Amino acid sequence: MVERDNELKGTTFTISVLHLSDGNPTRIRQLLAAKVALAPQFFNCAPLVINVERLAAIPDFEQLRELVESEDFVLVGITGAKDEAMKTAAKAAGLAVMVSGKSRKAEPEPEPAPAPKPVEPVIEAAPQPEPAPLLASKVHVGPVRSGQQLYAAGTSLVVLGSVSPGAEVIADDSIHIYGALRGRAIAGAKGNARARIYCQQLQAELLSIAGTFQLSDALPAGLIQEPVHIRLDNEQLRIDRIK
């Protein structure tokens, strides 16, 4: 048996961010409860980061942690802190102080190295990689009923019917629904940002592609009950009518 040393590696996770305009506990609780009610399984024990950029004063972070965790989220840190006092208060409450990738300052580019002297190239035929095996799409015939969950691991999901409220369809690739989408659709479940969602009637409780999600209250009113396809565009979900 080969023993391996512990390793520290970087990776990327999708985490929901709660943007606060004030620290009113009642409004925060109402907002979180409303989101959880729309998709209980999706948000159960989900990590959460609080954006404090709009706050004028330092909130009670201990109280915020208790409030967030009472709604079954896990508060892991803050972002948008504008001064050291805010960061110190967050750290004292055991929260991480995070900086989004877009707000990091670019490192100065190093001076270019002198160009190497030209060398006659040696051309060798590169071995052709074996094509990855294709997985057939998972096809479900009939409706997906409330409380039912379908998962297409490593492939796309095709539903020849409608998805009822409270039902959930998940695929590592794209999702095609030949009927009404009234439940939750989660495409690119393992991070495939090229995945898409197609449906004949849009009435979804939740849409998600590669961790970026949108709830029913944010759906464009003009596209409700219309045939649409959904894709990622600049880290946001874009919904277009199928013509």
XYZ file of C-alpha atoms in Angstrom:
243
model
C 0.000 0.000 0.000
C 1.453 3.336 -1.054
C 1.010 6.196 1.393
C 0.547 9.682 -0.023
C 1.432 12.930 1.664
C -1.250 15.496 2.322
C -1.521 18.062 -0.450
C -2.789 21.617 -0.689
C -4.207 22.293 -4.137
C -6.189 25.142 -5.633
C -9.613 24.524 -7.127
C -12.785 26.427 -8.011
C -16.226 26.169 -6.422
C -19.480 27.959 -7.213
C -20.773 29.756 -4.085
C -23.925 31.850 -3.708
C -23.344 35.486 -2.709
C -25.865 37.450 -0.620
C -25.571 41.209 -1.358
C -26.654 43.230 1.702
C -27.953 46.799 1.506
C -28.608 46.884 5.260
C -28.228 44.510 8.191
C -31.939 44.156 8.997
C -32.257 40.546 10.276
C -35.968 40.251 9.429
C -35.495 41.169 5.753
C -32.454 38.892 5.446
C -34.358 35.954 6.961
C -37.359 36.542 4.667
C -35.108 36.640 1.594
C -33.260 33.426 2.477
C -36.462 31.611 3.435
C -38.080 32.564 0.125
C -35.126 31.239 -1.885
C -34.972 27.981 0.072
C -38.718 27.423 -0.374
C -38.297 27.456 -4.156
C -35.544 24.811 -4.208
C -35.031 23.135 -0.795
C -32.657 20.402 -1.979
C -30.561 22.788 -4.062
C -29.839 25.120 -1.141
C -29.635 22.555 1.685
C -26.280 23.122 3.494
C -25.134 25.317 0.577
C -22.097 27.555 1.253
C -22.862 31.275 1.307
C -20.721 34.420 1.102
C -22.026 37.827 2.200
C -21.117 40.890 0.135
C -20.793 43.824 2.569
C -19.742 46.448 0.042
C -23.005 48.446 0.404
C -23.064 48.449 4.213
C -22.269 51.742 5.926
C -21.565 50.174 9.325
C -20.001 46.945 10.574
C -22.773 44.363 11.147
C -22.975 41.849 13.976
C -21.287 38.941 12.174
C -22.074 36.457 14.959
C -25.775 37.291 14.616
C -25.548 37.026 10.823
C -23.951 33.581 11.092
C -26.749 32.324 13.375
C -29.402 33.787 11.078
C -27.904 32.277 7.899
C -27.383 28.855 9.465
C -30.950 28.826 10.807
C -32.067 28.774 7.148
C -29.794 25.753 6.411
C -27.052 27.711 4.616
C -23.405 27.610 5.726
C -21.809 31.053 6.079
C -18.165 30.768 5.026
C -16.999 34.362 4.604
C -17.486 37.913 3.400
C -16.430 39.862 0.342
C -16.415 43.546 -0.562
C -14.913 44.741 2.747
C -13.679 48.316 2.249
C -11.593 48.791 5.401
C -9.489 46.859 7.888
C -12.042 47.282 10.693
C -14.659 45.343 8.689
C -12.134 42.592 7.878
C -10.988 42.358 11.516
C -14.585 42.019 12.762
C -15.306 39.262 10.222
C -12.136 37.341 11.146
C -13.002 37.623 14.837
C -16.304 35.880 14.045
C -14.432 33.073 12.316
C -15.306 34.154 8.760
C -12.997 34.189 5.777
C -12.303 37.516 4.065
C -12.564 36.836 0.343
C -11.716 38.853 -2.757
C -13.475 38.135 -6.037
C -11.279 37.461 -9.038
C -12.560 40.565 -10.828
C -11.431 42.872 -8.008
C -7.865 41.641 -7.818
C -5.259 43.977 -9.221
C -3.351 42.666 -12.155
C 0.255 41.761 -11.456
C 2.815 43.780 -13.450
C 4.031 41.920 -16.469
C 7.689 40.845 -16.302
C 10.203 42.216 -18.736
C 10.266 40.085 -21.875
C 13.194 37.693 -22.071
C 15.610 38.142 -24.958
C 14.589 36.214 -28.030
C 16.462 32.898 -28.354
C 18.620 32.245 -31.323
C 16.785 30.505 -34.158
C 17.141 26.746 -34.162
C 16.298 24.478 -37.042
C 13.038 22.765 -36.073
C 12.853 19.014 -35.769
C 9.385 17.926 -36.859
C 8.049 14.659 -35.524
C 4.637 13.204 -36.145
C 2.620 13.529 -32.955
C 0.660 10.458 -31.919
C -3.064 10.867 -32.528
C -5.069 10.617 -29.288
C -7.799 8.026 -29.071
C -11.241 9.684 -29.352
C -13.193 9.708 -26.123
C -16.107 7.268 -26.159
C -19.482 8.896 -26.739
C -22.217 8.281 -24.185
C -25.758 8.003 -25.470
C -28.204 10.551 -24.091
C -30.464 9.360 -21.301
C -34.078 9.425 -22.551
C -37.107 9.547 -20.249
C -40.504 8.945 -21.835
C -43.436 10.559 -20.051
C -43.800 13.258 -17.388
C -41.413 13.766 -14.477
C -43.712 13.945 -11.466
C -43.470 16.110 -8.341
C -40.823 14.771 -5.956
C -39.127 12.724 -8.697
C -35.470 13.290 -9.649
C -33.724 12.220 -12.872
C -29.939 12.359 -13.278
C -27.994 11.774 -16.521
C -24.411 11.068 -15.385
C -21.763 11.944 -17.971
C -24.249 12.710 -20.732
C -27.344 14.702 -21.770
C -30.913 14.170 -20.611
C -33.926 14.092 -22.951
C -37.414 14.253 -21.420
C -40.288 13.368 -23.765
C -42.861 15.037 -21.552
C -43.235 17.780 -18.975
C -41.407 18.363 -15.677
C -43.879 18.989 -12.849
C -43.460 21.506 -9.999
C -41.286 19.965 -7.294
C -39.556 17.628 -9.766
C -35.841 17.891 -10.573
C -33.912 16.971 -13.740
C -30.095 16.959 -13.645
C -27.477 16.252 -16.330
C -23.720 16.563 -16.620
C -24.310 17.848 -20.175
C -27.408 19.503 -21.686
C -31.104 19.011 -20.886
C -33.827 18.793 -23.578
C -37.458 18.927 -22.406
C -40.163 18.317 -25.017
C -42.899 19.752 -22.838
C -43.362 22.273 -20.041
C -40.578 22.872 -17.520
C -42.291 23.690 -14.233
C -39.763 22.150 -11.840
C -35.977 22.487 -11.513
C -33.446 21.903 -14.309
C -29.711 21.633 -13.497
C -27.418 21.211 -16.529
C -23.611 20.991 -16.522
C -23.844 19.571 -13.002
C -20.100 18.827 -12.877
C -19.018 22.213 -14.237
C -19.619 21.937 -18.007
C -20.156 25.610 -18.910
C -21.112 24.671 -22.500
C -24.197 22.782 -21.391
C -27.607 24.172 -22.328
C -31.244 23.767 -21.339
C -34.044 23.548 -23.907
C -37.778 23.402 -23.179
C -41.092 23.892 -24.959
C -42.667 25.970 -22.161
C -40.667 27.902 -19.581
C -42.247 27.944 -16.102
C -39.231 26.752 -14.117
C -38.743 26.949 -10.355
C -34.980 26.974 -10.868
C -32.533 26.959 -13.791
C -28.849 26.149 -13.311
C -25.882 25.671 -15.646
C -22.459 24.814 -14.192
C -23.481 26.224 -10.801
C -24.858 29.557 -12.058
C -28.547 29.567 -11.196
C -31.688 31.664 -11.600
C -34.944 31.322 -9.675
C -38.508 31.702 -10.915
C -38.898 35.258 -9.614
C -36.066 36.421 -11.926
C -37.364 34.849 -15.154
C -38.147 37.338 -17.971
C -41.914 37.900 -17.984
C -42.051 37.960 -21.784
C -40.606 34.432 -22.019
C -42.879 32.663 -19.518
C -44.638 29.691 -21.197
C -42.547 30.238 -24.332
C -40.181 27.745 -26.025
C -36.655 28.793 -24.989
C -33.066 27.693 -24.725
C -30.781 28.736 -21.880
C -26.997 29.087 -21.933
C -24.160 30.733 -20.027
C -23.008 34.119 -21.302
C -20.336 36.052 -19.349
C -21.047 34.024 -16.175
C -24.785 34.779 -16.344
C -27.707 32.747 -17.638
C -29.068 33.975 -20.951
C -32.576 32.940 -21.974
C -33.592 33.204 -25.655
C -36.837 32.315 -27.386
C -36.653 29.409 -29.835
C -37.919 30.776 -33.119
